[in-house]
Structures are given as structure tokens and as C-alpha cells.
Coordinates of C-alpha atoms in Angstrom, one line a residue:
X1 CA -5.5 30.4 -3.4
X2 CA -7.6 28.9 -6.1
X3 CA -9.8 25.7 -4.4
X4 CA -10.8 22.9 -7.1
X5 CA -14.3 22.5 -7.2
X6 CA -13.4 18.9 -7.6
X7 CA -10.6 16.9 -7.9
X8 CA -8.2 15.9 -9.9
X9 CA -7.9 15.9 -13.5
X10 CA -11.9 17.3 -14.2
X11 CA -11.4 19.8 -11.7
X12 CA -8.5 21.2 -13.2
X13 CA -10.2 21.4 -16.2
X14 CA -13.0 23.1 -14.8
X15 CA -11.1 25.5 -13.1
X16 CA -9.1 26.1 -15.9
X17 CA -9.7 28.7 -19.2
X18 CA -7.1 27.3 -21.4
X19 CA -7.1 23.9 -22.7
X20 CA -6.3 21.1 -20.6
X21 CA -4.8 18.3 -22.5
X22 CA -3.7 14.7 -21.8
X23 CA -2.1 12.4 -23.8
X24 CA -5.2 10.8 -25.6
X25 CA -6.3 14.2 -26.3
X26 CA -5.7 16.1 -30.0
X27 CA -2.7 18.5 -30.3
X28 CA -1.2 16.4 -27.5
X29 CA 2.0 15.5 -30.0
X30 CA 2.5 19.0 -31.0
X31 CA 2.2 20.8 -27.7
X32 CA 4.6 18.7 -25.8
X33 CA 7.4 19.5 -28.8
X34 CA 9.7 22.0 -27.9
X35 CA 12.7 23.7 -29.8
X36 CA 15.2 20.8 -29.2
X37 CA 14.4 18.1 -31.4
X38 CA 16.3 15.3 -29.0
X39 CA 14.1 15.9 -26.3
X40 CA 11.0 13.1 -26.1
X41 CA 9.6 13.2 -23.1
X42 CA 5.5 13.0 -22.3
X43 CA 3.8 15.1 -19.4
X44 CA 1.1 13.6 -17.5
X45 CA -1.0 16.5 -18.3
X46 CA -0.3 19.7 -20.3
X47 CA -2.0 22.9 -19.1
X48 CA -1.7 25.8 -21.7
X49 CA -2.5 28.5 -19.4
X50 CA -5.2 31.9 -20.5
X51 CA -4.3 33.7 -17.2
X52 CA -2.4 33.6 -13.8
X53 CA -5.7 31.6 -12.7
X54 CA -4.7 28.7 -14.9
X55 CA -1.3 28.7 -13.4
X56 CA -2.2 29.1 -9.8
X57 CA -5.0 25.9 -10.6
X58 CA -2.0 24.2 -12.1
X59 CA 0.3 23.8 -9.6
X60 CA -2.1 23.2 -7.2
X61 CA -3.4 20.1 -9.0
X62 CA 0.3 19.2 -9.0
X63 CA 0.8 19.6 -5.6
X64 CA -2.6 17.3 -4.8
X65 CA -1.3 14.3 -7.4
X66 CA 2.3 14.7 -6.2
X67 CA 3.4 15.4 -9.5
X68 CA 6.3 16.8 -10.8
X69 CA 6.3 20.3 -12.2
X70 CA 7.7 21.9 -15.3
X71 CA 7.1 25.7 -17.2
X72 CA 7.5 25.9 -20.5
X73 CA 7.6 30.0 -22.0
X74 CA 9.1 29.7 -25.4
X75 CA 10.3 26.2 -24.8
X76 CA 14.1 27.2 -26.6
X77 CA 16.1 25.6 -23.5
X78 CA 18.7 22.9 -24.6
X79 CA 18.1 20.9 -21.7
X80 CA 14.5 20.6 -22.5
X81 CA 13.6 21.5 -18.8
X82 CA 10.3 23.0 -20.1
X83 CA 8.9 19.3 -20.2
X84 CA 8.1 17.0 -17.5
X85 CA 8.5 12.9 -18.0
X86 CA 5.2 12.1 -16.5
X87 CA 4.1 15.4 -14.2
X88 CA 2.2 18.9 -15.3
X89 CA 3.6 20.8 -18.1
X90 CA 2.3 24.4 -17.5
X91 CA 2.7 26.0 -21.1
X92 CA 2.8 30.0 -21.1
X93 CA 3.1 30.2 -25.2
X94 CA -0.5 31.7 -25.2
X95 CA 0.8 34.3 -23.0
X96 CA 1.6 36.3 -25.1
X97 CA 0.2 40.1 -24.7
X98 CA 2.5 42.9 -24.8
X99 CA 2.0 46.8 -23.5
X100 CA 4.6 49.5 -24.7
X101 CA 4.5 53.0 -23.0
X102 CA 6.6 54.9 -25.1
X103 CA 6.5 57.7 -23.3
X104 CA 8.2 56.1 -20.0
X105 CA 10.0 54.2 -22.7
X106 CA 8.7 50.6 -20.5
X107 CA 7.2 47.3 -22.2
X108 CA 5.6 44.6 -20.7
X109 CA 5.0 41.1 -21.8
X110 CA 3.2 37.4 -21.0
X111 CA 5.0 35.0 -20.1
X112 CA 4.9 33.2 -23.0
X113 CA 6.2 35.8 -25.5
X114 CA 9.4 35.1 -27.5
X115 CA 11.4 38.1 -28.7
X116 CA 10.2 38.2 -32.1
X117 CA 7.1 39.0 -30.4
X118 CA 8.5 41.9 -28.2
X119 CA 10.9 43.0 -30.6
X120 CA 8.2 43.7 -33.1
X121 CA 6.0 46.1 -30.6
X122 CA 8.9 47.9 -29.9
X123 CA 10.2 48.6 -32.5
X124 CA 7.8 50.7 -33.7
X125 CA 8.9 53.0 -31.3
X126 CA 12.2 53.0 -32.2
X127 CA 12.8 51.2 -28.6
X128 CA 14.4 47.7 -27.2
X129 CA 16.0 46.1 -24.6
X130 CA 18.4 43.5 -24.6
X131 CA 17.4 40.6 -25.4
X132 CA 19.2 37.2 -26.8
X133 CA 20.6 36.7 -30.5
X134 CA 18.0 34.7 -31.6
X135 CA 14.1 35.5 -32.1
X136 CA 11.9 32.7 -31.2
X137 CA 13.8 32.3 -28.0
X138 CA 11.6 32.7 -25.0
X139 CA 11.4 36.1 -23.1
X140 CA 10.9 34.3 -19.8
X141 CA 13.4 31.9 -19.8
X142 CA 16.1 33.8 -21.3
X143 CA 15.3 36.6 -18.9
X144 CA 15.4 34.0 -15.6
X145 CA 18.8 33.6 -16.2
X146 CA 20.5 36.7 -16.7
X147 CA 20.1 37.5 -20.7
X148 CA 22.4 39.1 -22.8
X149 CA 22.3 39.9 -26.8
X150 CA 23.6 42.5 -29.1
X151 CA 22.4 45.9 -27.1
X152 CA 24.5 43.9 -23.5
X153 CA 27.7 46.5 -24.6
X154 CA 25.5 49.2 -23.9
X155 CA 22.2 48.3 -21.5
X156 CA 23.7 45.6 -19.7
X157 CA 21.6 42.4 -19.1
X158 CA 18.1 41.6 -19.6
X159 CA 17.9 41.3 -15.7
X160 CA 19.6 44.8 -15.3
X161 CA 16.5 46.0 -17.5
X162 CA 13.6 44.2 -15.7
X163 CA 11.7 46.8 -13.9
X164 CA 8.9 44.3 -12.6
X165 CA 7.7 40.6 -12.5
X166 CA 3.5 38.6 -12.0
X167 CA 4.5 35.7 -10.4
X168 CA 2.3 32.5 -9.1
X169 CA 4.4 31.3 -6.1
X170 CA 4.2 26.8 -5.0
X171 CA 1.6 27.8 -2.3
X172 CA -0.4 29.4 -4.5
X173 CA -0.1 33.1 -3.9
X174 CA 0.1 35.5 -6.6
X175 CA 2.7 38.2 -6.4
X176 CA 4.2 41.4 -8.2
X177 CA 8.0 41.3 -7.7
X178 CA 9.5 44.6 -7.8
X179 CA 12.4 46.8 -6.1
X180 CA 9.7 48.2 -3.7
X181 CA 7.3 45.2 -3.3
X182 CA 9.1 41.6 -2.5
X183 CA 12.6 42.7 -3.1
X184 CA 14.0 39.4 -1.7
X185 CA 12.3 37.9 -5.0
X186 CA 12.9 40.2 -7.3
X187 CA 16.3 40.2 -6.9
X188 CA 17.0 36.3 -6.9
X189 CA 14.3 36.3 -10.2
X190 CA 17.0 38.1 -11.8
X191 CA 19.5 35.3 -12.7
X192 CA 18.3 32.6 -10.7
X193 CA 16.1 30.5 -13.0
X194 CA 12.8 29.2 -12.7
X195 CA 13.6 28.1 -8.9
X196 CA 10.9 30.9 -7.4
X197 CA 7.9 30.3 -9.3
X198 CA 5.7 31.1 -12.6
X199 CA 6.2 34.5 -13.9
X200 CA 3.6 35.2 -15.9
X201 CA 4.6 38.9 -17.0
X202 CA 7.7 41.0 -16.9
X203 CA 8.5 44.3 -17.2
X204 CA 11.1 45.9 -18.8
X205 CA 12.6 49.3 -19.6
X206 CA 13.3 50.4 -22.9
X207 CA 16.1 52.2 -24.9
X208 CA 16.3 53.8 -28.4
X209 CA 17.3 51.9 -31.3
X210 CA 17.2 52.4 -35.1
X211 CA 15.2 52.5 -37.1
X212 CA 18.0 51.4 -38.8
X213 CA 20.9 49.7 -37.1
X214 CA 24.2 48.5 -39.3
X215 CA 25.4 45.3 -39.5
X216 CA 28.9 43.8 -40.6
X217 CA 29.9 39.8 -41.1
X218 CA 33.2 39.4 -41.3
X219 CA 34.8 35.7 -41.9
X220 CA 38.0 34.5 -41.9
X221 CA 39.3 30.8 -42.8
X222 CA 40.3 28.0 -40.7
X223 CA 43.3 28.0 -42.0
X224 CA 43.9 31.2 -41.1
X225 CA 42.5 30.6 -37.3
X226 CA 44.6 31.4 -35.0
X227 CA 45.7 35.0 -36.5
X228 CA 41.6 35.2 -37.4
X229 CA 41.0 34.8 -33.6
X230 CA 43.7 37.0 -32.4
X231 CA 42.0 39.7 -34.6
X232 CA 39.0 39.4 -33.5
X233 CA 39.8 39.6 -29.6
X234 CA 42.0 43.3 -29.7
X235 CA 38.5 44.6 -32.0
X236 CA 36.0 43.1 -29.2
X237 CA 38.4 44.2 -26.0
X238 CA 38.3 47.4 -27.3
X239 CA 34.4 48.3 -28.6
X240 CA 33.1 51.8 -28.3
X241 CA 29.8 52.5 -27.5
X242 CA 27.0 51.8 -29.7
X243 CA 28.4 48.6 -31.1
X244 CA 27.7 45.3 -29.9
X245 CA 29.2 41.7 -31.4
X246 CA 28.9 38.0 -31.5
X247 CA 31.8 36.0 -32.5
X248 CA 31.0 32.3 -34.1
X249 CA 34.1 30.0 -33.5
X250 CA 33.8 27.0 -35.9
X251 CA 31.0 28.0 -38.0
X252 CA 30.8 26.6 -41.5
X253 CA 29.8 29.6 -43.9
X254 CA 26.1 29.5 -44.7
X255 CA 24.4 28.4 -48.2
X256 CA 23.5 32.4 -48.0
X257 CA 23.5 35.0 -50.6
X258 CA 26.0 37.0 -49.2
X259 CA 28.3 34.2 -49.1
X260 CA 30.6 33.5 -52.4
X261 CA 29.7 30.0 -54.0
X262 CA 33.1 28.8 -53.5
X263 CA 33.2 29.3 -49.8
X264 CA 30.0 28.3 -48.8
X265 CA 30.1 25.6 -45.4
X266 CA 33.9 26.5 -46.1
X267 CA 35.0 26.5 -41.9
X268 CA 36.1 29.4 -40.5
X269 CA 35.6 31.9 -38.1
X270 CA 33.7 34.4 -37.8
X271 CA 32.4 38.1 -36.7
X272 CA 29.2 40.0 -36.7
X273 CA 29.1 43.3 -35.7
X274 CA 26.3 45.4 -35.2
X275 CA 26.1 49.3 -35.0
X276 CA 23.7 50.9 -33.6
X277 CA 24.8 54.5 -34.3
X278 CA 25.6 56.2 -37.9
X279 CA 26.9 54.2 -40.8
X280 CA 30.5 55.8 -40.4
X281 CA 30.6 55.5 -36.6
X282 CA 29.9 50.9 -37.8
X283 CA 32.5 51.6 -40.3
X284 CA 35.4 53.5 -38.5
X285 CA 34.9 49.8 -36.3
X286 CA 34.6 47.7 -39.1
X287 CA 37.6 49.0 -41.2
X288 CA 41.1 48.8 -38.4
X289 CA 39.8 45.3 -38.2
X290 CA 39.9 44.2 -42.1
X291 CA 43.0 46.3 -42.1
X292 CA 44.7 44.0 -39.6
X293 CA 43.7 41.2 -41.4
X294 CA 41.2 40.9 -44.7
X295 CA 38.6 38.5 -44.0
X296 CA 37.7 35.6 -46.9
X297 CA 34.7 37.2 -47.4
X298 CA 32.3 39.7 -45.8
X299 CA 29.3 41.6 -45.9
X300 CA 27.8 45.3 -44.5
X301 CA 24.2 46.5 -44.3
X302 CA 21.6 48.3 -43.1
X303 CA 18.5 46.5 -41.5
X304 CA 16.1 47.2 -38.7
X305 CA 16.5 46.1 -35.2
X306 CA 13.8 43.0 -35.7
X307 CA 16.0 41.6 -38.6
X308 CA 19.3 41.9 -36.5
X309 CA 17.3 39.7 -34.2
X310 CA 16.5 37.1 -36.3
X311 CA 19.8 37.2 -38.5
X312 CA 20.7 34.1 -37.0
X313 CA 17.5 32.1 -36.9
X314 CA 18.2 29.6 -39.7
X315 CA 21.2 28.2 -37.7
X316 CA 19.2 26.9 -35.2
X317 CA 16.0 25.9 -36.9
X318 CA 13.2 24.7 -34.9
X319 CA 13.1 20.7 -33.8
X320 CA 17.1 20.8 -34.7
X321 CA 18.7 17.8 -32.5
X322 CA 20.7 20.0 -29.9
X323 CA 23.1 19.5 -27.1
X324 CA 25.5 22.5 -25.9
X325 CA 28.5 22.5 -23.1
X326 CA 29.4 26.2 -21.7
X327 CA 32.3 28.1 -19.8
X328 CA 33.5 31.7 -19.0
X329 CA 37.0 32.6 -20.0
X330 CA 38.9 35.5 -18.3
X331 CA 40.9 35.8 -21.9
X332 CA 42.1 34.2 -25.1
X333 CA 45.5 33.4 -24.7
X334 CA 47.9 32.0 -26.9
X335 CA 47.3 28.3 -25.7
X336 CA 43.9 28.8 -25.6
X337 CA 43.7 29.7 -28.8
X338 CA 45.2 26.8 -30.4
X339 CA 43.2 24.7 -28.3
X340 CA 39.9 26.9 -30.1
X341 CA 41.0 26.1 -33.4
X342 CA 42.2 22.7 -33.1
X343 CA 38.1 21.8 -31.4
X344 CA 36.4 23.4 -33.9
X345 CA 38.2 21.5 -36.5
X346 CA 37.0 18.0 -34.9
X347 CA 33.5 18.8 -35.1
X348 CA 31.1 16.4 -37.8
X349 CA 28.1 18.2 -38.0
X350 CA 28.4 21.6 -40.2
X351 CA 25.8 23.1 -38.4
X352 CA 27.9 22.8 -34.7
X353 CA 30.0 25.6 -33.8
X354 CA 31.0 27.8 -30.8
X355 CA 29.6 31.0 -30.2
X356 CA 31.2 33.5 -27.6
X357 CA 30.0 36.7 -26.4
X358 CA 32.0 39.5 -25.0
X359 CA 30.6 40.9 -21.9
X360 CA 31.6 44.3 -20.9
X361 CA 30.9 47.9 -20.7
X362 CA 27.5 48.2 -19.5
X363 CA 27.5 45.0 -17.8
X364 CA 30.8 45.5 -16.0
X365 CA 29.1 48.2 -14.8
X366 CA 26.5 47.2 -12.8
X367 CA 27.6 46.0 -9.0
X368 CA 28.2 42.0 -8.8
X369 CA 25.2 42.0 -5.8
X370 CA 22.8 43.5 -7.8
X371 CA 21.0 41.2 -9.0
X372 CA 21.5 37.0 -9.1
X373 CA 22.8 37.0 -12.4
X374 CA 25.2 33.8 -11.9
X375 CA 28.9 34.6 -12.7
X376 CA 31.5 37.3 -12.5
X377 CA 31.0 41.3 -13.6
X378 CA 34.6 41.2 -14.5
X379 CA 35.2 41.9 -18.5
X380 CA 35.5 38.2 -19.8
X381 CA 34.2 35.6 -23.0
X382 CA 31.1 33.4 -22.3
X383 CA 31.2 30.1 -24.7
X384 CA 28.9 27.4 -25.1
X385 CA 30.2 24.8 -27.6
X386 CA 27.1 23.7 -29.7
X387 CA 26.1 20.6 -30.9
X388 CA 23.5 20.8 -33.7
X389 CA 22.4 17.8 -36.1
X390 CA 19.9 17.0 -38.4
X391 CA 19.0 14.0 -37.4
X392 CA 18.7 12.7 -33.9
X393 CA 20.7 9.5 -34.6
X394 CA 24.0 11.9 -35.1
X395 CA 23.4 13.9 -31.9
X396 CA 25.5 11.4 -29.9
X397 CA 28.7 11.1 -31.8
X398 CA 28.5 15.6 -31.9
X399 CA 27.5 15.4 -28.5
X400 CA 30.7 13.9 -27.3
X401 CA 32.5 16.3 -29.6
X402 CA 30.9 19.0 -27.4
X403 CA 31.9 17.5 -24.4
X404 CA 35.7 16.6 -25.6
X405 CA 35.7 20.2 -26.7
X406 CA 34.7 21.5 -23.2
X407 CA 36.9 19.4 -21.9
X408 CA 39.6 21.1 -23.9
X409 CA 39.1 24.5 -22.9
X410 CA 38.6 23.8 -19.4
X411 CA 41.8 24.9 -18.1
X412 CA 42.1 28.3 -19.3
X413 CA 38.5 29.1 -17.9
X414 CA 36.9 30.4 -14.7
X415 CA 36.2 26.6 -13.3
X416 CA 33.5 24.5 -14.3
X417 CA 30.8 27.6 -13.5
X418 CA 29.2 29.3 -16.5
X419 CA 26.4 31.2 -17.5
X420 CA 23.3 28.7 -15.9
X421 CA 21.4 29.6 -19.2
X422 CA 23.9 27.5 -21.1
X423 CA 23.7 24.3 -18.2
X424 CA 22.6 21.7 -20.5
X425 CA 23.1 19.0 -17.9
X426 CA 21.3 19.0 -14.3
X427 CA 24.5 19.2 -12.3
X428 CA 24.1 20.6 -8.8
X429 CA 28.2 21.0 -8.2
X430 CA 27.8 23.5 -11.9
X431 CA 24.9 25.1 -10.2
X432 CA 27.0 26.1 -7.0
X433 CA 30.0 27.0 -9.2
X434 CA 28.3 29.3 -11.5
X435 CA 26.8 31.3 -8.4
X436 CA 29.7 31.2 -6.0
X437 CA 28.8 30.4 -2.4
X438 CA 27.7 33.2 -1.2
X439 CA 25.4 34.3 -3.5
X440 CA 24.2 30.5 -3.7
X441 CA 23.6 31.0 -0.2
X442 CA 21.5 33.7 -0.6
X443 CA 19.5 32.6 -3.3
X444 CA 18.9 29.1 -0.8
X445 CA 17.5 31.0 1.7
X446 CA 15.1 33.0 -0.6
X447 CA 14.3 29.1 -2.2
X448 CA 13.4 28.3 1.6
X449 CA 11.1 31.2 1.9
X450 CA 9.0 30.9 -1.5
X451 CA 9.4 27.3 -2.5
X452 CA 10.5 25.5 0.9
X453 CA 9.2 22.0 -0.9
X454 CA 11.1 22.7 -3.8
X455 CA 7.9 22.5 -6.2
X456 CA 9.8 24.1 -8.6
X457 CA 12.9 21.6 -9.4
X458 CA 12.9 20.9 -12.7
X459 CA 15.4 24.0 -13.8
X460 CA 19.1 24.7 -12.6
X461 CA 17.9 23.7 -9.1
X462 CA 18.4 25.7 -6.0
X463 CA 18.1 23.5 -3.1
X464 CA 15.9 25.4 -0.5
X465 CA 18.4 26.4 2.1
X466 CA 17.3 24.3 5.8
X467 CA 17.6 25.1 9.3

């Protein structure tokens, strides 16, 4: 364990070989800014970590000043959990190194590496692994929770693909995490959050992809919602392999070139499906389903795996105002349905909407106690309703549109559990719910053994389990 040579803030900075900044210091402002543009809040101290070292000195300065603790990778979370009000603010976003062995088809990356950055290395490989729908999304955070993206069909989870994890534990001890070497941890790091520690690398294995993969946009109207929706479910229920989709619920059509003039922030609903085999494997999907009912508009092309990533990008731009409200549902039945279309229709912001993945296949797949991934194996839809401004000032009134929206749908889900990824709001009763008590159990009792203080409580807290 590291020992400051002296103490407090000096010490740490002696210790330390990144930068050590406090709030009269320059870059201060920028470094405490994170994705979400609503969240304001100013650590104590901000330590933008070189090495494990840095970390391990970190939290042990936290632990000396009693302050509280947050870890920020690539600081996308909604509920801006990455920043502390006051405490240590350990930023990973220079962590960003990455090894691929494309031979034993296995990456690894820092801690603070988004999935542009891994994406990229990969790729030149022809190789991936899943990995979110959006490319300057965090690797480590993403990954903490479970992780899904357009390659879930077929690989499963970004937990089911972590191989390994470097992790500085509250008492200072620095660990590898793997199947054969702390297995407790290694299972409850994938799905469990950031309740067990700092990872500072992962591991992942990899699987082939491209170069080229094939990607269709499909968009139907509002007024044509609830057959639109309908549509849409028989195609996703019924994927073959080597396909993977994302369905956007409410989105206005984009100011983009593939978009006719005329129907540009026209609201609809709408499908993207990417193939990952040959051009007439994506099209024998593509065409039953414009068959069944032509779409407004759409649009098919080739592109690499990196630009599939970041397809998306420009709908959640950095420092957009943010807020989102999640749930699981089992199906999309009539009612709920019309309860989909009606939401959607009340929302003031153009940029909100509601995506939904489906998870399946691969996923399904894998045994429930496998890993701590939060939520059932069972074929279903994962939604988060999204808020998204301009401006911070409207945030409020779309924020209650979320939560009226939520609110809405609520019945015809799983219970107030979802995915913890998409827990905006610190809500212990959620927490338990997404879990289920036994696994929340389990995960306690491995809190109790690695973080009995709860150092680590600024996430989708696990309450170390007592007695």
C-alpha cells in the first residue's frame, strides 16, 4: 500500500505522476466537465491518474481527509456519478493504452479508454467485441454494468467477453481479477458497477468483424406508429445470426443527408439494422420487413465497423443537457404499444426519444449466475426514455416528460428494475430490484469483503452486506 511521504494535499501530489488539480488550479473547469451538460458539481480535488500508483495514492488521500470518492473513465454516465460535490475525483481519461493480440484474438485497455479508442485498434484486425452504440462512451463504465451494442445478438454482453480486470481495491491493494485469480471479484465486476473498486485495465476477447459491415435505417411516421412498431417487433423477435439492431422510439428524423428535406425532424419511428455478414444475407432481413410495411424513407450502406459505432454520435453531442428513465419489458403488446406512441408524441425537445434494444440470442444464452449482470437472461426489450436539450434551462420541463413517460409504461414491464447502466437516479429500492435478492445478496457479501466501508458509494450502491 502506497504510504504518503507527507500528508494531505502536497503529499498526494508528490506521490502522484499525473496532475493533481484543485480548484484554483488551470484546466480545473474543463476537467471536472463531463458528457452530461446538467451536471455542475466541483470535486475537492481532481487526480488524473498516469498509473495504478496514482489511484492506489488517491484513495488513500481520500480515505485520510474523509472525503468522498468518485471514478470518472469516459465520464458518459447520465447521472454524472463520475463527479464528486466536494471529495476526490479520480479521472482515468489518460488511461488510455490499448494491446491487441490478434492471434489469441484478445485486447486490452486503460481504464480510461472510450470505444472509439478500442474500436479503432481492433479493427485493424478485422476484430471487436461488444461494445455500446455510441463511441465516446467509456469502456469502463459501460463494461461495469453489463454492456451491450450491436455485436450483443451474437457475442453476448461486454461482461460475457471480459477475460480479465487491474483493479485498486479501498484498502489499497492492487489486484488482477480473473476466473482463476479472485473469482468472487471477477464475477460481481461483471454487472455490478463501480461498487468493488478502480479498474484500471480490462481485458477482453475478440471476434471477427468486417472489414465491411452493412447497415440499414429504416423510418416510419408517427402517424403510422402503432402498425410501424408492430413491424418492427415480428423483424427483431425473429433475427438470424449476424444481424444486430437498435430501434429509436420517438426520434425526430435528423437534418442528415440521407434524410429527404421534407421529412427532416418529421417524428417517427425508427430502425437500424446492422449486418455483419454478406450484403444479401443484410438484405434478405432488410426486405420481408419493407414488404410488410414501406418505411417514409430509408437508407442501406456499407461502412466499417468504427463508423457503425459512431453512427449515432451526433444525437447525443458532448455537454448535451441529459436526463434518462429506464425499464425492461417482457414484450410489446397491444396496450403497450399505444401507450409507446401516445409518450413519444408528448415529448418537447426534438432531440428526446426512446431507444430499446432487443436482447437475445447470445445473451439468452449465457446462464443467469454467470456473471452479475443485473436483470433477467430471458429474451425481452430494454428502454430508457431520453431526455436531451439544448439548453439546461429546458431540461426540467423534458425531464418530467421522461418521468411521465416511465410512468406510462410501467405496468407492462418487469417492475421498477432495469438495466443499472440506465439508473439515472440514486435509488437503493431500483438497485435491489434490478439485481433480485439473491444475487443482491451475493454481490453484498462480496461489497463486505473488498469495500467493507463502502469507500466506493458514489455509483448504483451496493450496501456492504453486515453480520
Amino acid at each position: 500500500m502506497v504510504q504518503l511521504i507527507r500528508s494531505g494535499l502536497e503529499g498526494l501530489r508528490e506521490r502522484c505522476a499525473g496532475r493533481v488539480v484543485s480548484p484554483k488550479d488551470d484546466g480545473y473547469e474543463s476537467m471536472r466537465r463531463i458528457w452530461n451538460g446538467a451536471v455542475d458539481r466541483h470535486p475537492g480535488v481532481i487526480v488524473r491518474c498516469g498509473g495504478p500508483d496514482d489511484a492506489e495514492a488517491a484513495v488513500a488521500y481520500a480515505r485520510q481527509e474523509d472525503l468522498e470518492i468518485s471514478v470518472r473513465g469516459g465520464g458518459h454516465g447520465f447521472g454524472g456519478l463520475a463527479v464528486t460535490d466536494g471529495g476526490v475525483m479520480l479521472d482515468l481519461s489518460a488511461l488510455r493504452q490499448i494491446e491487441v493480440d490478434a492471434a489469441s484474438r484478445w485486447a486490452s485497455c486503460g481504464g480510461g479508454a472510450t470505444w472509439a479508442d478500442l474500436d479503432a485498434a481492433t479493427h485493424v484486425y478485422g476484430l471487436a467485441t461488444p461494445g455500446g452504440t455510441i463511441s465516446h462512451t467509456g469502456v469502463g463504465g459501460l463494461t461495469l454494468g453489463g454492456g451491450f451494442g450491436w455485436l450483443s445478438h451474437d457475442h453476448g454482453l461486454t461482461v460475457d467477453n471480459l477475460e480479465s480486470a487491474d483493479v485498486v481495491l479501498a484498502d489499497g491493494r492492487q489486484v488482477h481479477a480473473s476466473a482463476r485469480e479472485h473469482p468472487d471479484l471477477f464475477w460481481a465486476l461483471r454487472g455490478g458497477g463501480g461498487n468493488f473498486g478502480v479498474v484500471t485495465s480490462f481485458a477482453f476477447r475478440l471476434h471477427p468483424v468486417g472489414p465491411e459491415v452493412q447497415v440499414g435505417v429504416l423510418f416510419w411516421e408517427a402517424e403510422r406508429g402503432p402498425e410501424a412498431i408492430e413491424t418492427i417487433d415480428q423483424a427483431v423477435r425473429s433475427l438470424p445470426e449476424h444481424v444486430g439492431v437498435l430501434i429509436a422510439f420517438g426520434m425526430s428524423a435528423p437534418p442528415a443527408p440521407f434524410v429527404p428535406e421534407e421529412h427532416r425532424l418529421r417524428q417517427g419511428h425508427a430502425l437500424i439494422v446492422a449486418g455483419f455478414g454478406s450484403p444479401r444475407h443484410h438484405a434478405s432481413v432488410l426486405e420481408p420487413i419493407t414488404r410488410a410495411l414501406p418505411p417514409l424513407f430509408s437508407f442501406a450502406a456499407p461502412m466499417s465497423y468504427p463508423q457503425l459505432q459512431s453512427l449515432l454520435d451526433d444525437t447525443v453531442p458532448w455537454g448535451t443537457p441529459a436526463y434518462e428513465k429506464a425499464l425492461d419489458l417482457p414484450s410489446l403488446g397491444t396496450d403497450a404499444i399505444a401507450t409507446l406512441c401516445e409518450q413519444a408524441a408528448l415529448k418537447g425537445s426534438p432531440m428526446s426519444f426512446i431507444p430499446a434494444f432487443r436482447l437475445d440470442g447470445a445473451f439468452s444464452a449465457i446462464p443467469d449466475a454467470a456473471t452479475a449482470f443485473g436483470g433477467s437472461r430471458e429474451p425481452h426489450y430494454t428502454l430508457s426514455v431520453m431526455a436531451l436539450t439544448r439548453t439546461a434551462d429546458a431540461l426540467e420541463q423534458e425531464r418530467t416528460w421522461a418521468r411521465d413517460a416511465w410512468s406510462a409504461l410501467l405496468p407492462y414491464s418487469r417492475g421498477t428494475g432495469a438495466y443499472v447502466n440506465f439508473l439515472t437516479d440514486q435509488d437503493e429500492d431500483r438497485v435491489r430490484a434490478s439485481y433480485g435478492e439473491e444475487k443482491y445478496a451475493r454481490l453484498a457479501a462480496i461489497k463486505a469483503e473488498y469495500d467493507p466501508d463502502n469507500v466506493f458509494r458514489l455509483n448504483q450502491n451496493i450496501r456492504p452486506a453486515t453480520g
